[in-house]
Amino acid sequence: MSKPIRTAAQRAKLAQRKQPYYVQPFADTAVSLGVRRSGRDRYAWVARVRVAPNQYKQTVFAQCDPYPDGLSYDDALAELPSHVDALRRTETPADELTVREAADLYLIAKDRPGKSRRALETITAHANRFAATFGARAIVSLTVAELEQWRDELANTPPKRRSAISAKAERFADVDMSDPEVRRRREMSTNRIMTTAKALLNFAHDRREAGNPDIWRKGLSAFEQVHDERDERFLSSDEIQRVTNALSGGLRDLFVVCVNTGARVGEVISLDCGHFEPERNELAILRTKTGKRRRIRVSQEIGAHLCTLAAGRGAHDPLIRNDKGERFGRNTYSRPWKVALERAGVEYLSFYRATRHTFASHAVQSGANLLAVAKQLGHGSLDMLRKNYGHLSDQAAQDLVDKLAPAPSFKHGGSVEPIAMPRAASDITNIARRSPRRAAR
């Protein structure tokens, strides 16, 4: 539901955020007028127009009153059509769409409510890294050789170090690029950057039919065998119990819910008491990585524990709270998590690996239905499961075959005697002579 922005008093109640607050003042629902509040007393009028499904163009065109030159709501509404016409006229033809423009369109589409700010910052950094080289190039002009050269140069470049915004030159880490471990890590980082690069190019092709997808699929092929074996480790059942015993308070509740449901830690942290349905033992996940809401099941034991946590609280109170009685913040549990692992005698694993990755690994390893596992994790298809847990599924299939076969009647020592097979050509000739009808066949 849109918030009122007509008067200065109404705009003063808006929270500061990057995304503007929009209303649709005309019958044409593709046109919106918005207000962006970027500071305590900083308000600006924004014109936005939808140029394709889920694709928008926007521009800031004036300050809001009571600035000396600010516009009132009625004045901004009068100027809105001219800015909308200008935005529609500036749409770049598909054969002239540049990498920089495609990156901007892709990032605007990704900047949606509920999207993790950290994930958006990572995607933005990767897109800018790709656009720094090919930003001014039209997508249709990209070649396989150029993309392969960029990929190889990126893999051979030392990792960048954090620099101040005002820094004139980039800084790079002093590492030995001939070290196999350093090389592996650089290739793995290059794969992540290439994933974003291919995503924004595919976005431009799907929305504007720009470029040939075969070019970047070949030119940006990923490096293989770069994953660390430690990345596949997950907690065993014994380790889960030891870690649970080593934790206490809200962090223990957070771990228990995550490791028993497979939900992302950010999804669990954002849960309110009203999102839990005890009658059906379901959690309604509203803030997800993909922006698509979903429902997940919980066991009877976890459901009873959640009922205890939600008892006496309001529907909008956090379901999982820290030791201060507040909602967990981002990375506020990292230090106590490390302490708990040391106390439990467990080798360090990130919270994600110890919860979501552990849940998925145990589910696949036990032979659970992959469609049910993918639905619980929030994956739209089985591709992600096959990519990350396919080896566990293969082992589960092998265990199933070993358990069911051989059938009892085929075991050695049973009542069935094996047929003596001929060992030489002469034996085959003798059999044919004794059985002419079989020989004729």
Tab-separated table of C-alpha atoms in Angstrom:
chain	number	residue	atom	x	y	z
A	1	MET	CA	0.000	0.000	0.000
A	2	SER	CA	1.458	3.379	-1.048
A	3	LYS	CA	1.964	6.097	1.574
A	4	PRO	CA	0.528	9.605	1.136
A	5	ILE	CA	3.030	12.181	-0.136
A	6	ARG	CA	0.794	15.164	-0.934
A	7	THR	CA	1.647	17.446	1.985
A	8	ALA	CA	4.894	18.328	3.733
A	9	ALA	CA	3.556	16.842	6.981
A	10	GLN	CA	2.870	13.529	5.255
A	11	ARG	CA	6.330	13.471	3.666
A	12	ALA	CA	7.934	14.169	7.065
A	13	LYS	CA	6.571	10.837	8.313
A	14	LEU	CA	8.413	8.877	5.609
A	15	ALA	CA	11.467	6.884	6.681
A	16	GLN	CA	14.837	7.652	5.127
A	17	ARG	CA	15.721	5.114	2.451
A	18	LYS	CA	17.242	4.853	-1.011
A	19	GLN	CA	14.066	3.604	-2.695
A	20	PRO	CA	11.506	6.388	-3.328
A	21	TYR	CA	7.889	6.268	-2.170
A	22	TYR	CA	5.641	6.123	-5.245
A	23	VAL	CA	2.012	6.879	-6.037
A	24	GLN	CA	0.177	6.444	-9.354
A	25	PRO	CA	-1.713	9.709	-9.939
A	26	PHE	CA	-2.929	8.932	-13.473
A	27	ALA	CA	-4.999	6.248	-15.142
A	28	ASP	CA	-1.821	5.090	-16.863
A	29	THR	CA	-0.423	2.731	-14.200
A	30	ALA	CA	2.983	2.701	-15.924
A	31	VAL	CA	3.577	6.278	-14.691
A	32	SER	CA	4.426	7.025	-11.057
A	33	LEU	CA	5.317	10.100	-9.032
A	34	GLY	CA	7.614	9.518	-6.091
A	35	VAL	CA	9.369	11.169	-3.189
A	36	ARG	CA	12.875	10.208	-2.150
A	37	ARG	CA	13.851	11.074	1.399
A	38	SER	CA	17.645	10.919	1.647
A	39	GLY	CA	18.118	12.957	4.824
A	40	ARG	CA	16.371	14.590	7.720
A	41	ASP	CA	15.129	17.536	5.652
A	42	ARG	CA	16.051	16.342	2.166
A	43	TYR	CA	13.133	15.463	-0.110
A	44	ALA	CA	13.084	15.206	-3.909
A	45	TRP	CA	10.418	14.505	-6.536
A	46	VAL	CA	11.057	11.450	-8.726
A	47	ALA	CA	9.426	10.587	-12.055
A	48	ARG	CA	9.223	6.900	-12.961
A	49	VAL	CA	7.888	5.074	-16.007
A	50	ARG	CA	7.618	1.354	-16.721
A	51	VAL	CA	9.197	0.629	-20.105
A	52	ALA	CA	8.897	-3.182	-19.955
A	53	PRO	CA	7.584	-5.815	-17.514
A	54	ASN	CA	9.440	-5.298	-14.206
A	55	GLN	CA	11.712	-2.745	-15.904
A	56	TYR	CA	11.580	0.946	-14.967
A	57	LYS	CA	13.328	4.219	-15.780
A	58	GLN	CA	13.369	7.041	-13.280
A	59	THR	CA	14.807	10.503	-12.766
A	60	VAL	CA	14.912	13.091	-9.993
A	61	PHE	CA	13.551	16.360	-11.400
A	62	ALA	CA	12.972	18.778	-8.482
A	63	GLN	CA	13.196	19.365	-4.743
A	64	CYS	CA	10.078	19.317	-2.585
A	65	ASP	CA	8.690	22.266	-0.723
A	66	PRO	CA	9.393	24.012	1.648
A	67	TYR	CA	12.744	24.442	-0.179
A	68	PRO	CA	13.057	27.930	-1.731
A	69	ASP	CA	12.895	26.456	-5.235
A	70	GLY	CA	10.942	23.364	-4.209
A	71	LEU	CA	7.760	22.247	-5.890
A	72	SER	CA	4.472	21.452	-4.229
A	73	TYR	CA	2.625	18.253	-5.013
A	74	ASP	CA	0.371	19.966	-7.566
A	75	ASP	CA	3.340	21.629	-9.302
A	76	ALA	CA	5.256	18.336	-9.437
A	77	LEU	CA	2.171	16.614	-10.842
A	78	ALA	CA	1.954	19.249	-13.593
A	79	GLU	CA	5.583	18.724	-14.625
A	80	LEU	CA	5.457	14.919	-14.412
A	81	PRO	CA	4.190	14.229	-18.006
A	82	SER	CA	7.084	16.109	-19.636
A	83	HIS	CA	9.666	14.107	-17.655
A	84	VAL	CA	7.888	10.851	-18.433
A	85	ASP	CA	7.946	11.654	-22.163
A	86	ALA	CA	11.678	12.403	-21.932
A	87	LEU	CA	12.332	9.058	-20.206
A	88	ARG	CA	10.386	7.155	-22.859
A	89	ARG	CA	12.221	8.919	-25.697
A	90	THR	CA	15.621	8.049	-24.236
A	91	GLU	CA	15.131	4.292	-24.503
A	92	THR	CA	18.213	2.919	-26.263
A	93	PRO	CA	17.675	0.596	-29.259
A	94	ALA	CA	18.685	-3.013	-28.663
A	95	ASP	CA	21.614	-2.890	-31.093
A	96	GLU	CA	23.020	0.206	-29.325
A	97	LEU	CA	22.494	-0.897	-25.712
A	98	THR	CA	25.827	-0.687	-23.889
A	99	VAL	CA	27.138	-2.881	-21.103
A	100	ARG	CA	26.952	0.053	-18.682
A	101	GLU	CA	23.282	0.684	-19.494
A	102	ALA	CA	22.522	-3.038	-19.169
A	103	ALA	CA	24.260	-3.110	-15.792
A	104	ASP	CA	22.199	-0.146	-14.573
A	105	LEU	CA	18.949	-1.771	-15.711
A	106	TYR	CA	19.929	-5.031	-14.048
A	107	LEU	CA	20.814	-3.369	-10.741
A	108	ILE	CA	17.559	-1.377	-10.712
A	109	ALA	CA	15.626	-4.623	-11.152
A	110	LYS	CA	17.589	-6.252	-8.329
A	111	ASP	CA	17.041	-3.343	-5.931
A	112	ARG	CA	13.661	-4.473	-4.659
A	113	PRO	CA	12.148	-4.531	-1.160
A	114	GLY	CA	13.366	-7.491	0.880
A	115	LYS	CA	16.611	-7.883	-1.074
A	116	SER	CA	19.618	-8.283	1.190
A	117	ARG	CA	21.648	-5.074	1.177
A	118	ARG	CA	24.865	-7.051	1.485
A	119	ALA	CA	23.947	-9.226	-1.496
A	120	LEU	CA	23.019	-6.122	-3.508
A	121	GLU	CA	26.359	-4.491	-2.669
A	122	THR	CA	28.188	-7.624	-3.852
A	123	ILE	CA	26.224	-7.769	-7.114
A	124	THR	CA	26.845	-4.053	-7.685
A	125	ALA	CA	30.601	-4.462	-7.152
A	126	HIS	CA	30.735	-7.385	-9.601
A	127	ALA	CA	28.661	-5.555	-12.227
A	128	ASN	CA	30.857	-2.462	-11.931
A	129	ARG	CA	33.968	-4.627	-12.287
A	130	PHE	CA	32.658	-5.952	-15.599
A	131	ALA	CA	31.412	-2.551	-16.779
A	132	ALA	CA	34.769	-0.947	-15.977
A	133	THR	CA	36.219	-2.785	-18.992
A	134	PHE	CA	33.263	-3.046	-21.378
A	135	GLY	CA	31.003	-0.228	-20.132
A	136	ALA	CA	31.022	1.845	-23.319
A	137	ARG	CA	30.795	-1.177	-25.631
A	138	ALA	CA	27.520	-2.186	-27.256
A	139	ILE	CA	26.511	-5.674	-26.211
A	140	VAL	CA	26.136	-6.788	-29.818
A	141	SER	CA	29.807	-5.960	-30.441
A	142	LEU	CA	31.229	-8.274	-27.768
A	143	THR	CA	33.291	-11.228	-29.003
A	144	VAL	CA	34.244	-14.555	-27.470
A	145	ALA	CA	37.965	-13.763	-27.663
A	146	GLU	CA	37.568	-10.456	-25.796
A	147	LEU	CA	35.530	-12.019	-23.019
A	148	GLU	CA	37.989	-14.903	-22.641
A	149	GLN	CA	40.889	-12.449	-22.445
A	150	TRP	CA	39.096	-10.417	-19.758
A	151	ARG	CA	38.345	-13.579	-17.780
A	152	ASP	CA	41.964	-14.783	-17.892
A	153	GLU	CA	43.387	-11.355	-16.993
A	154	LEU	CA	41.007	-11.107	-14.052
A	155	ALA	CA	42.070	-14.534	-12.783
A	156	ASN	CA	45.765	-13.525	-13.073
A	157	THR	CA	45.264	-10.230	-11.196
A	158	PRO	CA	45.952	-10.184	-7.423
A	159	PRO	CA	42.885	-9.589	-5.229
A	160	LYS	CA	41.926	-5.955	-4.659
A	161	ARG	CA	42.289	-4.358	-1.253
A	162	ARG	CA	39.753	-2.003	0.251
A	163	SER	CA	40.454	1.616	-0.608
A	164	ALA	CA	38.943	4.914	0.433
A	165	ILE	CA	36.375	6.417	-1.902
A	166	SER	CA	38.738	9.352	-2.505
A	167	ALA	CA	41.659	7.065	-3.411
A	168	LYS	CA	43.155	7.888	-6.816
A	169	ALA	CA	44.455	4.381	-7.563
A	170	GLU	CA	43.347	0.858	-6.751
A	171	ARG	CA	45.340	-1.192	-4.279
A	172	PHE	CA	46.105	-4.883	-4.684
A	173	ALA	CA	47.202	-7.507	-2.185
A	174	ASP	CA	50.831	-8.632	-2.175
A	175	VAL	CA	50.402	-12.350	-2.907
A	176	ASP	CA	52.310	-14.978	-4.866
A	177	MET	CA	50.182	-15.694	-7.928
A	178	SER	CA	52.215	-18.866	-8.616
A	179	ASP	CA	50.892	-20.407	-5.383
A	180	PRO	CA	48.250	-23.040	-6.340
A	181	GLU	CA	46.019	-22.061	-3.410
A	182	VAL	CA	46.142	-18.364	-4.346
A	183	ARG	CA	45.438	-19.292	-7.953
A	184	ARG	CA	42.458	-21.436	-6.940
A	185	ARG	CA	40.965	-18.650	-4.845
A	186	ARG	CA	41.376	-16.107	-7.663
A	187	GLU	CA	39.674	-18.428	-10.148
A	188	MET	CA	36.836	-18.985	-7.683
A	189	SER	CA	36.409	-15.208	-7.271
A	190	THR	CA	36.505	-14.787	-11.045
A	191	ASN	CA	33.709	-17.340	-11.369
A	192	ARG	CA	31.540	-15.295	-9.004
A	193	ILE	CA	32.154	-12.087	-10.944
A	194	MET	CA	31.427	-13.861	-14.230
A	195	THR	CA	28.139	-15.157	-12.811
A	196	THR	CA	26.951	-11.566	-12.317
A	197	ALA	CA	28.319	-10.531	-15.722
A	198	LYS	CA	26.395	-13.301	-17.482
A	199	ALA	CA	23.288	-12.515	-15.444
A	200	LEU	CA	23.192	-8.858	-16.525
A	201	LEU	CA	23.865	-9.800	-20.162
A	202	ASN	CA	21.090	-12.412	-20.053
A	203	PHE	CA	18.822	-9.791	-18.479
A	204	ALA	CA	19.520	-7.394	-21.348
A	205	HIS	CA	18.868	-10.138	-23.891
A	206	ASP	CA	15.621	-11.287	-22.272
A	207	ARG	CA	14.200	-7.785	-21.819
A	208	ARG	CA	15.599	-5.983	-24.860
A	209	GLU	CA	16.818	-8.803	-27.138
A	210	ALA	CA	20.326	-7.363	-27.071
A	211	GLY	CA	23.280	-9.472	-28.135
A	212	ASN	CA	23.803	-13.185	-28.725
A	213	PRO	CA	23.801	-15.340	-25.563
A	214	ASP	CA	26.116	-17.892	-27.167
A	215	ILE	CA	28.891	-15.270	-27.152
A	216	TRP	CA	29.087	-14.839	-23.390
A	217	ARG	CA	28.251	-18.465	-22.636
A	218	LYS	CA	31.412	-19.464	-24.465
A	219	GLY	CA	33.560	-16.455	-23.609
A	220	LEU	CA	32.693	-16.479	-19.892
A	221	SER	CA	32.911	-20.219	-19.274
A	222	ALA	CA	33.696	-20.908	-15.627
A	223	PHE	CA	36.930	-22.318	-14.255
A	224	GLU	CA	36.470	-25.892	-13.087
A	225	GLN	CA	37.687	-27.737	-9.982
A	226	VAL	CA	38.247	-24.568	-7.972
A	227	HIS	CA	36.090	-25.377	-4.939
A	228	ASP	CA	37.791	-26.134	-1.662
A	229	GLU	CA	36.988	-29.537	-0.201
A	230	ARG	CA	36.324	-27.784	3.104
A	231	ASP	CA	33.357	-26.023	1.457
A	232	GLU	CA	31.538	-29.381	1.267
A	233	ARG	CA	31.848	-30.132	4.988
A	234	PHE	CA	28.756	-30.056	7.179
A	235	LEU	CA	27.919	-30.958	10.747
A	236	SER	CA	27.295	-34.565	11.666
A	237	SER	CA	24.382	-35.528	13.930
A	238	ASP	CA	26.765	-35.812	16.886
A	239	GLU	CA	28.274	-32.383	16.141
A	240	ILE	CA	24.807	-30.817	15.886
A	241	GLN	CA	24.021	-32.051	19.387
A	242	ARG	CA	27.347	-30.836	20.791
A	243	VAL	CA	26.951	-27.393	19.237
A	244	THR	CA	23.376	-27.157	20.539
A	245	ASN	CA	24.608	-27.967	24.048
A	246	ALA	CA	27.389	-25.366	23.766
A	247	LEU	CA	24.981	-22.568	22.760
A	248	SER	CA	22.598	-20.716	25.018
A	249	GLY	CA	19.869	-18.093	24.895
A	250	GLY	CA	18.682	-16.569	21.657
A	251	LEU	CA	21.606	-17.843	19.592
A	252	ARG	CA	20.680	-21.399	20.513
A	253	ASP	CA	17.087	-20.777	19.388
A	254	LEU	CA	18.371	-19.295	16.113
A	255	PHE	CA	20.650	-22.273	15.455
A	256	VAL	CA	18.010	-24.881	16.313
A	257	VAL	CA	15.393	-23.334	14.009
A	258	CYS	CA	17.825	-22.841	11.104
A	259	VAL	CA	19.410	-26.296	11.243
A	260	ASN	CA	16.021	-28.041	11.513
A	261	THR	CA	14.239	-26.099	8.755
A	262	GLY	CA	16.955	-25.188	6.242
A	263	ALA	CA	15.808	-21.555	6.211
A	264	ARG	CA	18.379	-18.820	5.675
A	265	VAL	CA	19.518	-17.065	8.819
A	266	GLY	CA	18.242	-13.709	7.515
A	267	GLU	CA	14.826	-15.242	6.881
A	268	VAL	CA	14.607	-16.595	10.427
A	269	ILE	CA	15.813	-13.341	11.981
A	270	SER	CA	13.074	-11.413	10.146
A	271	LEU	CA	10.292	-13.690	11.425
A	272	ASP	CA	7.584	-12.214	13.639
A	273	CYS	CA	5.474	-14.223	16.041
A	274	GLY	CA	2.514	-13.827	13.691
A	275	HIS	CA	4.395	-15.631	10.933
A	276	PHE	CA	4.177	-18.946	12.798
A	277	GLU	CA	1.017	-21.044	12.406
A	278	PRO	CA	0.985	-23.632	15.222
A	279	GLU	CA	-2.116	-25.415	13.864
A	280	ARG	CA	-0.247	-26.387	10.686
A	281	ASN	CA	3.325	-26.246	12.014
A	282	GLU	CA	4.244	-23.772	9.260
A	283	LEU	CA	6.387	-20.670	9.042
A	284	ALA	CA	5.507	-17.926	6.555
A	285	ILE	CA	8.771	-16.594	5.093
A	286	LEU	CA	7.998	-13.110	3.767
A	287	ARG	CA	11.499	-11.631	3.357
A	288	THR	CA	13.451	-13.961	1.090
A	289	LYS	CA	16.570	-13.759	-1.020
A	290	THR	CA	14.612	-14.079	-4.270
A	291	GLY	CA	11.741	-11.820	-3.169
A	292	LYS	CA	9.231	-14.692	-3.494
A	293	ARG	CA	7.273	-15.509	-0.364
A	294	ARG	CA	7.017	-19.130	0.692
A	295	ARG	CA	5.886	-21.392	3.521
A	296	ILE	CA	8.047	-24.039	5.160
A	297	ARG	CA	7.211	-26.938	7.421
A	298	VAL	CA	8.628	-27.544	10.894
A	299	SER	CA	8.669	-30.711	12.959
A	300	GLN	CA	6.366	-31.282	15.917
A	301	GLU	CA	9.255	-30.752	18.331
A	302	ILE	CA	10.353	-27.481	16.719
A	303	GLY	CA	6.716	-26.377	16.511
A	304	ALA	CA	6.294	-26.875	20.245
A	305	HIS	CA	9.482	-24.893	20.876
A	306	LEU	CA	8.263	-22.033	18.666
A	307	CYS	CA	4.958	-21.988	20.565
A	308	THR	CA	6.969	-21.493	23.743
A	309	LEU	CA	8.958	-18.644	22.189
A	310	ALA	CA	5.818	-16.892	20.888
A	311	ALA	CA	3.842	-17.251	24.108
A	312	GLY	CA	2.784	-13.888	25.532
A	313	ARG	CA	4.142	-11.852	22.616
A	314	GLY	CA	2.411	-9.730	20.011
A	315	ALA	CA	2.017	-10.723	16.380
A	316	HIS	CA	4.636	-8.158	15.278
A	317	ASP	CA	7.211	-9.003	17.951
A	318	PRO	CA	10.349	-10.847	16.784
A	319	LEU	CA	9.998	-14.619	17.052
A	320	ILE	CA	13.733	-15.164	17.645
A	321	ARG	CA	15.316	-12.642	20.017
A	322	ASN	CA	18.842	-12.126	21.286
A	323	ASP	CA	19.810	-12.035	24.944
A	324	LYS	CA	18.726	-8.376	25.118
A	325	GLY	CA	15.218	-9.266	24.016
A	326	GLU	CA	15.689	-7.620	20.614
A	327	ARG	CA	15.823	-8.851	17.035
A	328	PHE	CA	19.223	-10.129	15.926
A	329	GLY	CA	21.257	-7.721	13.811
A	330	ARG	CA	23.500	-8.635	10.907
A	331	ASN	CA	26.663	-10.460	12.040
A	332	THR	CA	25.985	-9.705	15.712
A	333	TYR	CA	26.312	-13.420	16.509
A	334	SER	CA	29.680	-14.123	14.817
A	335	ARG	CA	31.870	-13.908	17.921
A	336	PRO	CA	29.671	-16.011	20.270
A	337	TRP	CA	29.271	-18.510	17.415
A	338	LYS	CA	33.038	-19.031	17.214
A	339	VAL	CA	33.248	-19.403	20.996
A	340	ALA	CA	30.486	-22.034	20.970
A	341	LEU	CA	32.251	-24.078	18.271
A	342	GLU	CA	35.477	-24.034	20.272
A	343	ARG	CA	33.593	-25.111	23.395
A	344	ALA	CA	31.934	-27.943	21.452
A	345	GLY	CA	35.255	-29.087	19.966
A	346	VAL	CA	34.035	-28.616	16.398
A	347	GLU	CA	36.202	-27.285	13.562
A	348	TYR	CA	35.039	-23.829	12.481
A	349	LEU	CA	32.154	-23.656	10.046
A	350	SER	CA	30.258	-20.559	9.007
A	351	PHE	CA	26.748	-20.274	10.408
A	352	TYR	CA	25.357	-20.930	6.922
A	353	ARG	CA	27.376	-24.150	6.534
A	354	ALA	CA	26.399	-25.305	9.993
A	355	THR	CA	22.672	-24.743	9.446
A	356	ARG	CA	21.228	-24.492	5.928
A	357	HIS	CA	23.999	-26.495	4.238
A	358	THR	CA	23.854	-29.129	6.997
A	359	PHE	CA	20.075	-29.473	6.695
A	360	ALA	CA	20.226	-29.904	2.906
A	361	SER	CA	23.129	-32.365	3.093
A	362	HIS	CA	21.425	-34.591	5.652
A	363	ALA	CA	18.127	-34.466	3.740
A	364	VAL	CA	19.694	-35.475	0.424
A	365	GLN	CA	21.965	-38.041	2.049
A	366	SER	CA	18.985	-39.736	3.701
A	367	GLY	CA	17.290	-40.165	0.311
A	368	ALA	CA	14.571	-37.549	0.811
A	369	ASN	CA	12.467	-36.456	-2.149
A	370	LEU	CA	14.520	-33.807	-3.952
A	371	LEU	CA	11.447	-31.806	-4.954
A	372	ALA	CA	10.392	-31.569	-1.300
A	373	VAL	CA	13.912	-30.524	-0.276
A	374	ALA	CA	14.060	-27.863	-3.004
A	375	LYS	CA	10.670	-26.485	-1.933
A	376	GLN	CA	11.746	-26.341	1.711
A	377	LEU	CA	14.952	-24.484	0.769
A	378	GLY	CA	13.132	-22.091	-1.566
A	379	HIS	CA	14.794	-23.221	-4.816
A	380	GLY	CA	12.729	-22.835	-7.969
A	381	SER	CA	14.223	-25.958	-9.564
A	382	LEU	CA	16.454	-28.933	-8.816
A	383	ASP	CA	19.477	-27.411	-10.567
A	384	MET	CA	20.954	-25.938	-7.384
A	385	LEU	CA	20.510	-29.204	-5.495
A	386	ARG	CA	22.139	-31.217	-8.273
A	387	LYS	CA	25.039	-28.771	-8.431
A	388	ASN	CA	25.823	-28.663	-4.706
A	389	TYR	CA	24.508	-31.956	-3.372
A	390	GLY	CA	24.519	-34.280	-6.373
A	391	HIS	CA	27.379	-36.356	-4.967
A	392	LEU	CA	25.382	-37.003	-1.797
A	393	SER	CA	22.367	-38.058	-3.839
A	394	ASP	CA	24.523	-40.512	-5.797
A	395	GLN	CA	25.799	-42.015	-2.558
A	396	ALA	CA	22.237	-42.326	-1.225
A	397	ALA	CA	21.223	-44.166	-4.411
A	398	GLN	CA	24.196	-46.507	-4.042
A	399	ASP	CA	23.287	-47.215	-0.420
A	400	LEU	CA	19.722	-48.001	-1.505
A	401	VAL	CA	20.922	-50.449	-4.168
A	402	ASP	CA	23.311	-52.126	-1.734
A	403	LYS	CA	20.473	-52.483	0.767
A	404	LEU	CA	17.959	-54.018	-1.661
A	405	ALA	CA	20.276	-56.196	-3.771
A	406	PRO	CA	21.173	-58.955	-4.182
A	407	ALA	CA	17.771	-60.588	-3.738
A	408	PRO	CA	17.755	-63.579	-1.311
A	409	SER	CA	17.108	-66.179	-4.046
A	410	PHE	CA	20.294	-65.169	-5.841
A	411	LYS	CA	22.623	-65.468	-2.856
A	412	HIS	CA	25.256	-68.183	-2.949
A	413	GLY	CA	24.280	-71.223	-0.965
A	414	GLY	CA	20.581	-71.054	-1.842
A	415	SER	CA	18.478	-73.717	-3.539
A	416	VAL	CA	19.182	-72.337	-7.013
A	417	GLU	CA	22.208	-73.970	-8.668
A	418	PRO	CA	24.265	-71.934	-11.129
A	419	ILE	CA	24.218	-73.033	-14.792
A	420	ALA	CA	27.542	-74.431	-15.967
A	421	MET	CA	28.779	-72.243	-18.809
A	422	PRO	CA	30.980	-73.707	-21.606
A	423	ARG	CA	34.584	-72.666	-21.501
A	424	ALA	CA	35.824	-73.564	-24.985
A	425	ALA	CA	34.639	-73.530	-28.592
A	426	SER	CA	34.628	-77.331	-28.649
A	427	ASP	CA	32.157	-77.395	-25.758
A	428	ILE	CA	29.806	-75.124	-27.735
A	429	THR	CA	30.016	-77.512	-30.722
A	430	ASN	CA	29.186	-80.516	-28.522
A	431	ILE	CA	26.167	-78.742	-27.062
A	432	ALA	CA	24.892	-77.929	-30.566
A	433	ARG	CA	25.205	-81.573	-31.597
A	434	ARG	CA	23.232	-82.772	-28.598
A	435	SER	CA	20.538	-80.117	-29.152
A	436	PRO	CA	19.927	-79.671	-32.910
A	437	ARG	CA	16.725	-77.609	-32.431
A	438	ARG	CA	18.592	-75.120	-30.198
A	439	ALA	CA	21.458	-75.043	-32.682
A	440	ALA	CA	19.002	-74.209	-35.495
A	441	ARG	CA	17.840	-71.169	-33.586
